Coordinates of C-alpha atoms and ligand atoms in Angstrom, one line a residue:
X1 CA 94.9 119.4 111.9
X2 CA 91.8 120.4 109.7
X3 CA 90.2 116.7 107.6
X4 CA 88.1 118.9 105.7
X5 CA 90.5 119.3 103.4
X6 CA 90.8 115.9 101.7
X7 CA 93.1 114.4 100.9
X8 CA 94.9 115.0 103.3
X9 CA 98.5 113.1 103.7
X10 CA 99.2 111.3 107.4
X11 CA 102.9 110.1 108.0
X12 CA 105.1 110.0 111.1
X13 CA 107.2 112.2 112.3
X14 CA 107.6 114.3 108.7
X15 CA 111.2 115.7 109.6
X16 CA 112.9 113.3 110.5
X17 CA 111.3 110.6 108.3
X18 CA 111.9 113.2 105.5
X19 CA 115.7 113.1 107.1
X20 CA 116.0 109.4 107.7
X21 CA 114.3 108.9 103.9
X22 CA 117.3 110.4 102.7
X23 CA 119.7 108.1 104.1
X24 CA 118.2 105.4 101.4
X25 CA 114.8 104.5 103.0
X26 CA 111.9 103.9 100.1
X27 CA 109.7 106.1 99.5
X28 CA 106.4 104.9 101.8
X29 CA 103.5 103.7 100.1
X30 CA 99.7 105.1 101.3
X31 CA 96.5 104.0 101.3
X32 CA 93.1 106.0 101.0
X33 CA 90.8 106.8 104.2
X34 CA 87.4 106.4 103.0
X35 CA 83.9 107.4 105.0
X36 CA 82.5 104.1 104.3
X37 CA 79.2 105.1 104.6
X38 CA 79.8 107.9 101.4
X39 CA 82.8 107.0 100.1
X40 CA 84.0 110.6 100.1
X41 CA 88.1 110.4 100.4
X42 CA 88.8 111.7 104.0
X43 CA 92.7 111.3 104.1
X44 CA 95.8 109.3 102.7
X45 CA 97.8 107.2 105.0
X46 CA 101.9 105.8 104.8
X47 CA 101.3 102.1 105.3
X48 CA 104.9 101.4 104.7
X49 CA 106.8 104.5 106.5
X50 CA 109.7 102.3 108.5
X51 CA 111.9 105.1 108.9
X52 CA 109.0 106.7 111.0
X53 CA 108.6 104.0 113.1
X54 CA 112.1 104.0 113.9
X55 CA 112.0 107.7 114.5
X56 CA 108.9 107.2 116.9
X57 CA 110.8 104.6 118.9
X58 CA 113.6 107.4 119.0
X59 CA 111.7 109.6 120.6
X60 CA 109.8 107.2 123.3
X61 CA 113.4 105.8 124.3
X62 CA 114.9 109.4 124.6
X63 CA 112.0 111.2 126.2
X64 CA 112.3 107.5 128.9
X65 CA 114.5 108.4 131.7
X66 CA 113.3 111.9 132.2
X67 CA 109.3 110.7 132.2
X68 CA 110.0 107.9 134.5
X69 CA 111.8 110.2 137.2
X70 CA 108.9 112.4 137.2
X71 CA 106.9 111.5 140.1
X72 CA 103.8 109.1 139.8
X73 CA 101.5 111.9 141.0
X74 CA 103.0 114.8 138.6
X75 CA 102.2 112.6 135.9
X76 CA 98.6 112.1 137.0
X77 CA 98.4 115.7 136.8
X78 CA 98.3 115.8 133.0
X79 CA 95.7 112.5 133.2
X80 CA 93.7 115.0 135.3
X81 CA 94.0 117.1 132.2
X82 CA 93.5 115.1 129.9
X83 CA 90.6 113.6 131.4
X84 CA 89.1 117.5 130.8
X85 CA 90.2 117.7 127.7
X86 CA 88.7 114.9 126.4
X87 CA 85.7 115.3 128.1
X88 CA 85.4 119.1 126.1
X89 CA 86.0 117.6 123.3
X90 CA 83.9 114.5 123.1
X91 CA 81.7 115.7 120.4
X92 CA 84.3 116.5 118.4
X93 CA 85.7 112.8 118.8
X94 CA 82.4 111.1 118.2
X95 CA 81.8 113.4 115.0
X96 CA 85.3 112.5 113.8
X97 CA 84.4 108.2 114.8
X98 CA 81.3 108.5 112.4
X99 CA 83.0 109.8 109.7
X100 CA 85.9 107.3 109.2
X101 CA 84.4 104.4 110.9
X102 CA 80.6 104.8 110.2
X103 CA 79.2 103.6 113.6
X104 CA 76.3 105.9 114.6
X105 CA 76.7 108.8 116.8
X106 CA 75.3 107.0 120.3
X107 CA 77.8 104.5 118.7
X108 CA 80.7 106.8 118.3
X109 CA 79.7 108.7 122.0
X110 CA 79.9 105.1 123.7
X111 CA 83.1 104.7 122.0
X112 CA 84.8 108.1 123.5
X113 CA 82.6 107.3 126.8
X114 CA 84.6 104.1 127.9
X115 CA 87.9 105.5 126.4
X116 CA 87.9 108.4 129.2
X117 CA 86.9 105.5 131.8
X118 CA 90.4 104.0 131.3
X119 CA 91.9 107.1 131.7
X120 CA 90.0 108.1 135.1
X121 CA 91.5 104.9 135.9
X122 CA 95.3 105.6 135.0
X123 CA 94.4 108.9 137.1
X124 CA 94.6 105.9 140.0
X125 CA 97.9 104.9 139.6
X126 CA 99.6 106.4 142.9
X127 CA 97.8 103.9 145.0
X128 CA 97.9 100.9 142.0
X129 CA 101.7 101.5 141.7
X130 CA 102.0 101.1 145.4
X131 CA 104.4 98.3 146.0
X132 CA 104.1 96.2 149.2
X133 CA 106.9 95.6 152.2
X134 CA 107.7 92.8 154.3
X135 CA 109.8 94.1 157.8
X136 CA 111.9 91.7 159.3
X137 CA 111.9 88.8 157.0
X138 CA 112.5 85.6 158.0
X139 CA 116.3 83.6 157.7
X140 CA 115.5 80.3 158.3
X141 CA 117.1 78.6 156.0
X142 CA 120.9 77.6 156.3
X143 CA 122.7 78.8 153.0
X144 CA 121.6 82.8 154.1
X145 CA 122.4 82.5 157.3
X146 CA 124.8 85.4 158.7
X147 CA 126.1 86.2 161.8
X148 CA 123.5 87.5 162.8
X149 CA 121.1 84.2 162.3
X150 CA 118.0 85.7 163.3
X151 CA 117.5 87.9 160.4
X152 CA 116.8 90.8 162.7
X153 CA 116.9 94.0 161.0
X154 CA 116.7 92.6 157.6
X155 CA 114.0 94.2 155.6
X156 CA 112.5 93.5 152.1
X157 CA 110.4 95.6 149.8
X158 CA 108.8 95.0 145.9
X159 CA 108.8 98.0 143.9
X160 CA 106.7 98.3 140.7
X161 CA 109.2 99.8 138.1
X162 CA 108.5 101.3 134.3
X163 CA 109.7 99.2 131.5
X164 CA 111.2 101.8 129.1
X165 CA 109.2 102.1 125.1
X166 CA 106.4 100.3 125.1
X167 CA 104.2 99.7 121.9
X168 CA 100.6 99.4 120.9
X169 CA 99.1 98.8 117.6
X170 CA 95.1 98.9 117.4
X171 CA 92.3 98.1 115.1
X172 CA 89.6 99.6 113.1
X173 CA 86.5 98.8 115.3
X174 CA 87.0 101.2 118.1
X175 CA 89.1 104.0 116.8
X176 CA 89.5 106.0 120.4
X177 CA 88.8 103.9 123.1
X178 CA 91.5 100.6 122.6
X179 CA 94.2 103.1 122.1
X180 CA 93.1 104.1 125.5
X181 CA 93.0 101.1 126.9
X182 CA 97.1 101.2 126.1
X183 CA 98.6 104.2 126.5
X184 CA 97.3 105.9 129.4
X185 CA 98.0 103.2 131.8
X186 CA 101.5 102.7 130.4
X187 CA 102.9 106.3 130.5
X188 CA 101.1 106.7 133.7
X189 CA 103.3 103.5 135.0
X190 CA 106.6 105.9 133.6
X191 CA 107.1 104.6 130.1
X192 CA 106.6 106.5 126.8
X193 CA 104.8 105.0 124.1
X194 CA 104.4 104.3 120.5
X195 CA 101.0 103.7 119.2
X196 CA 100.1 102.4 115.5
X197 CA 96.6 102.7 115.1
X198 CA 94.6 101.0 112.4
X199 CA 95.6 102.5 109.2
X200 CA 91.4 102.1 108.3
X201 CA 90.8 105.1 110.9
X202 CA 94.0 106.9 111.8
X203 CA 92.3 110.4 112.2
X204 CA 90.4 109.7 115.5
X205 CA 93.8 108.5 116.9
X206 CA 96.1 111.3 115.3
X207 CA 93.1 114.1 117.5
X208 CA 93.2 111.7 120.5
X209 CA 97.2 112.2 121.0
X210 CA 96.8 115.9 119.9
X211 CA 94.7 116.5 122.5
X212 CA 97.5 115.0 124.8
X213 CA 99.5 117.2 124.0
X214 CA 97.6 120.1 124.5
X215 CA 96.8 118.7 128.2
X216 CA 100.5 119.2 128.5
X217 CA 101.7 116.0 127.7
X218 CA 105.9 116.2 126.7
X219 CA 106.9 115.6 123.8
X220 CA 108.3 112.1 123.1
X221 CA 106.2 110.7 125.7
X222 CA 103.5 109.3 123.8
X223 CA 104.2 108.9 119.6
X224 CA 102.0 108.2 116.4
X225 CA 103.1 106.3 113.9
X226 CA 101.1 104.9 110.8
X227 CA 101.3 102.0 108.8
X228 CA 100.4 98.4 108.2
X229 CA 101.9 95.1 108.6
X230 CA 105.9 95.7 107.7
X231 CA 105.5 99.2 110.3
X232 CA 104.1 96.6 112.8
X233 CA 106.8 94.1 112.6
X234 CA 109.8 97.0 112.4
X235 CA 108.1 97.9 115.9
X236 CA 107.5 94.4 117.8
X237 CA 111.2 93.7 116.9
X238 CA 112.4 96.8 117.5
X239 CA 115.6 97.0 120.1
X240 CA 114.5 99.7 121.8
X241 CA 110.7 98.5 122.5
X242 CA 110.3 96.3 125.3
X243 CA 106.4 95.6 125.4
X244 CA 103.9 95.4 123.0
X245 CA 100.0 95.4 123.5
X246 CA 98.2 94.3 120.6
X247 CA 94.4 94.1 119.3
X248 CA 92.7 92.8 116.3
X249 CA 92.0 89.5 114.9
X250 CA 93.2 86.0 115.8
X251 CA 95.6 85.5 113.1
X252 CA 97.5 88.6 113.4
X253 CA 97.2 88.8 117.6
X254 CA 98.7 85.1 116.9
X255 CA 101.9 86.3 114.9
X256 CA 102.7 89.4 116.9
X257 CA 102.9 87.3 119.8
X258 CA 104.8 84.8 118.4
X259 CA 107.2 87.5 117.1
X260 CA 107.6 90.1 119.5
X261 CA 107.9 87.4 122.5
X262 CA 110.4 85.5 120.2
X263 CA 112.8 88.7 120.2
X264 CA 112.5 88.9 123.8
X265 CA 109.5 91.7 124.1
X266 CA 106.5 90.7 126.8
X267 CA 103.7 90.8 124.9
X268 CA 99.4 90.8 125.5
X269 CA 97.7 90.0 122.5
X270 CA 93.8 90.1 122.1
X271 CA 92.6 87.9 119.3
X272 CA 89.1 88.1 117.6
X273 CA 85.7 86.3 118.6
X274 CA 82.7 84.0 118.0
X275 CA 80.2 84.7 120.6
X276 CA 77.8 83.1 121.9
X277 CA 74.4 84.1 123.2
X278 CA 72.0 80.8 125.2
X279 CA 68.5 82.1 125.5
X280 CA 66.7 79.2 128.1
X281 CA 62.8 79.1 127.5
X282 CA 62.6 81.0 131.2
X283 CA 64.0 83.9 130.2
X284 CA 62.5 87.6 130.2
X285 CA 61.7 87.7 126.2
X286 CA 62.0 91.4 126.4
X287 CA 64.8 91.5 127.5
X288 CA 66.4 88.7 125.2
X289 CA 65.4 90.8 122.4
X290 CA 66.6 93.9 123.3
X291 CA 69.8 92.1 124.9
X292 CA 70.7 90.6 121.2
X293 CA 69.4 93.0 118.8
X294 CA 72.1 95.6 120.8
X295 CA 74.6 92.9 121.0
X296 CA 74.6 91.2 117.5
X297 CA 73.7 94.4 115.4
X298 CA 75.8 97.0 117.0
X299 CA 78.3 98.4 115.5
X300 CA 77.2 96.6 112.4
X301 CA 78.0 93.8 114.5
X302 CA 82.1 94.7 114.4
X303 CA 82.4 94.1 118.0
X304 CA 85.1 91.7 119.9
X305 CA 82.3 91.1 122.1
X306 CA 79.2 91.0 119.7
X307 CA 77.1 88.1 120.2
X308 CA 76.8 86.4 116.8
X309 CA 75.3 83.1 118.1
X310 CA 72.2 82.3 119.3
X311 CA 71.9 78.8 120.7
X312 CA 67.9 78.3 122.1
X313 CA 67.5 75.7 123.7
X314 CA 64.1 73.7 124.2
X315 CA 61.2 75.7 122.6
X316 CA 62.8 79.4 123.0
X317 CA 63.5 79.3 119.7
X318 CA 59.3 79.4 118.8
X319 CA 58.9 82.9 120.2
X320 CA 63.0 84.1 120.1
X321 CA 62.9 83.9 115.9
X322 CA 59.6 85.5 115.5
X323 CA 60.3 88.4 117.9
X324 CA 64.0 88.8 116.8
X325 CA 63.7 88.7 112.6
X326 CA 60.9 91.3 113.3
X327 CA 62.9 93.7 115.6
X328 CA 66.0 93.0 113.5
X329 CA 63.7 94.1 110.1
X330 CA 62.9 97.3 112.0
X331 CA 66.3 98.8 112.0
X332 CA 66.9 101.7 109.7
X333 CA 70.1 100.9 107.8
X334 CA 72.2 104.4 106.8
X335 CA 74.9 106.8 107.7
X336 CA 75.6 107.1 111.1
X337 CA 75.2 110.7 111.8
X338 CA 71.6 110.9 110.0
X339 CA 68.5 111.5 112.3
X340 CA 66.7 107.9 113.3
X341 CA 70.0 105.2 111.7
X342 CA 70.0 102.2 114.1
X343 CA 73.1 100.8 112.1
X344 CA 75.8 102.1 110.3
X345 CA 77.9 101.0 106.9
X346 CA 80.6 98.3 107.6
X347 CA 83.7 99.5 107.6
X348 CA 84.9 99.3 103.9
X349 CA 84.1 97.0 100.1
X350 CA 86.6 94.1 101.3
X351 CA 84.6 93.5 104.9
X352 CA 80.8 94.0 103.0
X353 CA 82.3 91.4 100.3
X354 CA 83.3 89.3 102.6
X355 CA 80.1 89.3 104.5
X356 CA 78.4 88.8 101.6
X357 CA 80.2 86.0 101.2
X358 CA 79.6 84.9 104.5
X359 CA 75.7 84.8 103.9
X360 CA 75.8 83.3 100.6
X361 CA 77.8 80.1 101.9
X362 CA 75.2 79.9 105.3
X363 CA 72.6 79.7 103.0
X364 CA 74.8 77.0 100.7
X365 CA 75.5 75.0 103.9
X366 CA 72.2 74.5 104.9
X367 CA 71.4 77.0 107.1
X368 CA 68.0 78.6 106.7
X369 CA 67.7 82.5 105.8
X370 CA 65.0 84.0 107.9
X371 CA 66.1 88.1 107.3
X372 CA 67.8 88.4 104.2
X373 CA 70.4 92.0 105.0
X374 CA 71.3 91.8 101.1
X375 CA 67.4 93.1 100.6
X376 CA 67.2 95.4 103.2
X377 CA 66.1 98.9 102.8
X378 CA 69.6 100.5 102.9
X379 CA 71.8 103.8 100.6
X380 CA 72.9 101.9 97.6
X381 CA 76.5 103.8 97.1
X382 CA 78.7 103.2 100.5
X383 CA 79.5 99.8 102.4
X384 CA 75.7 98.8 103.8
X385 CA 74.6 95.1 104.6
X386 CA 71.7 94.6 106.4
X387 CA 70.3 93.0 109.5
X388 CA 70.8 88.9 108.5
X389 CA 69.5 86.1 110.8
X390 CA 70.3 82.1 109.9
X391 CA 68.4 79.7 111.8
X392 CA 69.0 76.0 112.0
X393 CA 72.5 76.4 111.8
X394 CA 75.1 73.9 113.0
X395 CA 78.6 74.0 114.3
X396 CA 80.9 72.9 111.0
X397 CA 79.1 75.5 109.2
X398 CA 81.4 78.3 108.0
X399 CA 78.7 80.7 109.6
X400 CA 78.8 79.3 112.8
X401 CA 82.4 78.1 113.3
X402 CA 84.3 81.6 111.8
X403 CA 84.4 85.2 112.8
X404 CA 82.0 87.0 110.5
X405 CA 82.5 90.6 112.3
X406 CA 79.2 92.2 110.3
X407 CA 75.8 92.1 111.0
X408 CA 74.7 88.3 110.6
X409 CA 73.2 86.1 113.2
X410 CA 72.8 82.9 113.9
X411 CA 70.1 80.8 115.3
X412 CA 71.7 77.0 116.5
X413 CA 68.4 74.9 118.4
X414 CA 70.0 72.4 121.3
X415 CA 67.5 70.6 123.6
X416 CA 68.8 71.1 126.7
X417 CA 71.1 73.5 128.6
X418 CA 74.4 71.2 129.0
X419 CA 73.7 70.5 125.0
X420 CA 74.2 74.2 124.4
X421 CA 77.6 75.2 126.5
X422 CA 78.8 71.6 125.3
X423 CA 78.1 73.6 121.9
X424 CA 79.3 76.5 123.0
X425 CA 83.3 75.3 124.5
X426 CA 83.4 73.8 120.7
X427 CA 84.5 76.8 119.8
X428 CA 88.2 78.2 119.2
X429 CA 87.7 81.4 120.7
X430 CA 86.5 82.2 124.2
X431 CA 85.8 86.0 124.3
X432 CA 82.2 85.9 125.8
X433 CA 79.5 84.2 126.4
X434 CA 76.0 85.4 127.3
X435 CA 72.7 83.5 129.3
X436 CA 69.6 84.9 129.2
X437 CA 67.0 82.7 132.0
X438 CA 64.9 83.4 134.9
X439 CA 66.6 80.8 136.6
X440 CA 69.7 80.8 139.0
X441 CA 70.8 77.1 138.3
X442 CA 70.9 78.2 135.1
X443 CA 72.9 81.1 135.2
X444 CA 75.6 79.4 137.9
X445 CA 75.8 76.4 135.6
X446 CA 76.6 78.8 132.5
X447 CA 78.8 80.8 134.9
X448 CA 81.0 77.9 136.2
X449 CA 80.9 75.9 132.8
X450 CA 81.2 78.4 129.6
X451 CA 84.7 78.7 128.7
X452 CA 84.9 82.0 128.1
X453 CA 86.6 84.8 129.4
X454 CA 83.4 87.4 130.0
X455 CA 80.1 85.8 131.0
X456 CA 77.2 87.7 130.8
X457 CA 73.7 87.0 132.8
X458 CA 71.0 88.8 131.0
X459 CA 73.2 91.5 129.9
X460 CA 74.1 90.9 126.1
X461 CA 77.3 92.9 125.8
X462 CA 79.4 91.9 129.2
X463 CA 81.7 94.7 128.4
X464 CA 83.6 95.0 131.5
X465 CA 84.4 98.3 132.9
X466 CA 88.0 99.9 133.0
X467 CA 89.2 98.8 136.8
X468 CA 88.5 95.0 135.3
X469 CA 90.6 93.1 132.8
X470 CA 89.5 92.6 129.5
X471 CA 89.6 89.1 129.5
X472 CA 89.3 86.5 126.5
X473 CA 90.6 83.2 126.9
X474 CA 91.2 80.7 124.0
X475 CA 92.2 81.9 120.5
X476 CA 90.5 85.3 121.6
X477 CA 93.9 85.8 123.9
X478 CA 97.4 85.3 123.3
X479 CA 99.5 85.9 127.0
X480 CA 99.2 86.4 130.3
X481 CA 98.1 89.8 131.6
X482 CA 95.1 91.1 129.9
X483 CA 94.5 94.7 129.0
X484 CA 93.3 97.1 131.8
X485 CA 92.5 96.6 135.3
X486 CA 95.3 95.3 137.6
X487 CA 96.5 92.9 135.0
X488 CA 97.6 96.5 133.2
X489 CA 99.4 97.8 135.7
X490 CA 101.4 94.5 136.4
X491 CA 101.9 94.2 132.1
X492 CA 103.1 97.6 132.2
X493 CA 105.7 97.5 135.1
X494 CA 108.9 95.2 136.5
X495 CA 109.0 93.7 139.9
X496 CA 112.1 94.9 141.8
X497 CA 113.2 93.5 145.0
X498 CA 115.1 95.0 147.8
X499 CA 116.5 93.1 150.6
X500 CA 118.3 95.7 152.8
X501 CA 119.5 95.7 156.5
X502 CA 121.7 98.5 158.6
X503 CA 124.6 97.9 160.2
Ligands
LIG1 P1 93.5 93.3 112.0 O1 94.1 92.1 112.7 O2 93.3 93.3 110.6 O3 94.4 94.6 112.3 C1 94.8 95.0 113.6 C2 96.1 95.7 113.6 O4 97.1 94.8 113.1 C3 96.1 96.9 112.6 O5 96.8 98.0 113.3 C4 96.8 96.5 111.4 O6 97.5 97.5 110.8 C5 97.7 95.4 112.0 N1 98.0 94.3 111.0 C6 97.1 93.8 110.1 N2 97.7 92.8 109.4 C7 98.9 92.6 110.0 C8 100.0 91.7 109.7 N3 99.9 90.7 108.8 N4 101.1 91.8 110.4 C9 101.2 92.7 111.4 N5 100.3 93.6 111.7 C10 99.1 93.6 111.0 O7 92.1 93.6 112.8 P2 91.0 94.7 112.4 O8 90.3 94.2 111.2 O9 91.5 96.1 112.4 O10 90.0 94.6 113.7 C11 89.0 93.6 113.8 C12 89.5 92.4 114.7 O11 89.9 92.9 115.9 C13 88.4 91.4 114.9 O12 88.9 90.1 114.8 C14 88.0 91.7 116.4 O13 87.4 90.6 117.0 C15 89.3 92.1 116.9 N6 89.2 92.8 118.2 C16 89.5 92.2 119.3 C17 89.3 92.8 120.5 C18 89.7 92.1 121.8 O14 89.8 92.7 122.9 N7 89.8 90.8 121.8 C19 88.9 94.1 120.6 C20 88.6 94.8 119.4 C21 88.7 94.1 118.2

């Protein structure tokens, strides 16, 4: 599929959407695809197409019983593939990132970068699907006891089985690589799939399951469909769907798992974020700055795991807000595939509004502007906000309390280090938290006491890698078993029990 021909219309499954249509389905409704750093119209989107959804489901249950009999290492096979493919094709990916999202190219490479990790760790799954035996288990107790009371010749086994559909629905901020934190792990368990990406970038995830197809994937195994919140509950409700892995904000991750686990789905459901950075008066000041600056800027700060708070405790704060406003006033503001752009646009008018918003009401509250992104040097058509730092901010400020997801920061003073992860387990969310210090008290304290999921010790984005699960705790997490690692392979499989003994 060419996008240089825009617009460009993206459903489901056209025939038999076109076929189910008929049958007294509405007509879907679309919405535009913008490059937000232009505006130029890239694509149009169904945001309302159920009968596709239903026809995706379709598909995933009937292409089911013949993917999960394939063996575990055949299906590696087209991981192997894939992994190549992908890897050819990375440019392309990036390229295609930039121009819906609007994150930069080293951006948009890091993006397709830790997607292929998680499928070089799918490519694993004959040893992770290994299930674990117990010969000549015990009978002690009275109510199993045979005639043969010694339980000789009595041996049990747990096998990790595929659950059937399974369903994933993604948003904007990483358009290849949390679809890939889903899908490959599932089908490489034995289920097929159904992925709804964000309807704000569908293109990068329409080429990433072309591309799996043309590694050989069968059809059926793995299915797009588009849309927005009615497409999304049609799925998690769906009969045929038993799991659902979600990501995107708090509110929705809070509803999907309410209402898929409510019609008997299992369900992971990562929420949104308020991170927070502690900078100690010990630590390395180059590396603080260049720890933050990365960690609350990139991405035009539309990260799960950007750190948007700054808590500096004692007198950090004397040399951190001198040496971080000036860094942060250095970034060049502008399309993300032009030569020298440190940041992006965000991702379309509504988010820049309501970042807007955002820094007018930190500086109503009380907070105190020290880089002003509204007067940054920056393309006056597209959706640009500069680099913003508060300082003197306190929690009950909307600022420091609520998810901005754009490029503000802000600067909170506490006097000592208990005062600052006291400050810091305030919060709603537990994504991540970061400590930059010299000192190994420090960092242990931080470690044993942040409640947070991902801890970070002078490393500003704790990103974990693939084989580890993506952890958030708190309003940042809505289940048990977190995406990828172990925890992946356990969400996306059934225990099953055999106790067998010959006669
Ligand atoms: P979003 O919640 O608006 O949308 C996410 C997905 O949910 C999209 O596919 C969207 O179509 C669907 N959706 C939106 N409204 C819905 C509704 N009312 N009912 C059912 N489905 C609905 O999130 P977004 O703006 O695309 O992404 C940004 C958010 O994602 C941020 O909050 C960010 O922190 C979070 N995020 C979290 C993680 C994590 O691992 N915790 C990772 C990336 C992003």
């Amino acid at each position: 599929m060419s996008i240089s021909t825009v617009p460009q219309m993206i459903g489901g499954k056209a025939t038999t959407d076109a076929a189910l249509r008929t049958q007294g389905t509405q007509p879907p409704s679309t919405r535009l695809v913008v490059n937000p750093a232009s505006g130029q119209p890239l694509a149009q989107v169904e945001i309302d197409a159920l009968a596709s959804a239903d026809a995706a489901v379709h598909a995933a249950a009937n292409a089911f019983p013949a993917w999960a009999a394939t063996p575990v290492g055949d299906r590696c096979q087209f991981l192997f593939s894939y992994k190549q493919t992908l890897e050819a094709h990375a440019e392309e990916l990036a390229s295609l990132i930039v121009r819906e999202h609007g994150k930069t190219m080293a951006e948009a490479r890091g993006d397709v970068r830790r997607g292929i990790d998680c499928v070089e760790f799918a490519c694993a799954a004959p040893t992770l699907l290994m299930g674990k035996s117990l010969p000549q288990i015990a009978v002690s107790s009275s109510f199993c006891r045979t005639e043969d009371t010694s339980g000789a010749g009595i041996d049990s086994t747990v096998d990790r089985v595929p659950l059937g559909v399974c369903v994933g629905i993604t948003p904007f901020n990483f358009p290849v690589m949390v679809p890939l934190w889903m899908w490959p792990m599932a089908i490489a368990c034995g289920n097929t799939f159904v992925l709804k990406p964000s309807e704000k970038v569908p293109l990068s995830a329409v080429r990433e399951v072309e591309l799996a197809h043309k590694a050989g994937l069968p059809p059926g195994v793995l299915n797009v469909v588009h849309g927005g919140a009615a497409v999304v509950d049609r799925l998690i409700t769906h009969s045929d769907v038993r799991a659902v892995s979600f990501v995107g904000s708090s509110t929705v991750a809070r509803h999907v798992y309410s209402t898929s686990t409510a019609a008997g789905k299992r369900a992971q459901c990562m929420g949104g974020a308020k991170n927070y950075i502690v900078v100690m008066p010990d630590a390395n000041r180059d590396a603080v700055i260049e720890g933050v600056l990365g960690s609350a800027f990139g991405n035009s700060g539309q990260r799960c795991l950007a750190g948007s708070v700054v808590i500096a405790v004692g007198d950090a704060a004397q040399w951190f807000l001198p040496m971080i406003t000036s860094a942060a006033a250095k970034i060049r503001v502008g399309p993300g595939d032009a030569p020298g752009i440190g940041m992006g646009p965000v991702i379309d008018e509504a988010s820049r509004d309501r970042i807007l918003g955002f820094i007018s009401s930190g500086a109503a509250q009380g907070a105190t502007l020290s880089l002003d992104g509204r007067a940054a040097s920056m393309p006056q058509s597209g959706c640009f906000v500069g680099p913003t730092i508060f300082d003197n901010a306190r929690p009950g400020m909307r600022i420091v309390d609520e998810e901005i997801f754009g490029p503000v920061l802000t600067i909170i003073r506490e006097p000592s280090l208990d005062a600052a992860i006291s400050t810091l387990n305030r919060s709603r969310y537990g994504n991540m938290g970061v400590i930059f210090t010299s000192s190994g008290y420090s960092a242990r304290r931080f470690r044993t006491q942040a409640q947070v999921g991902m801890v970070g010790i002078n490393v500003g984005v704790p990103a974990p890698m693939a084989v580890f699960p993506f952890a958030g705790w708190k309003q940042s997490f809505f289940g048990d078993l977190h995406a990828n690692g172990e925890d992946a392979v356990k969400f996306f499989t059934e225990s099953k029990i055999t106790v067998s003994r010959w006669l």
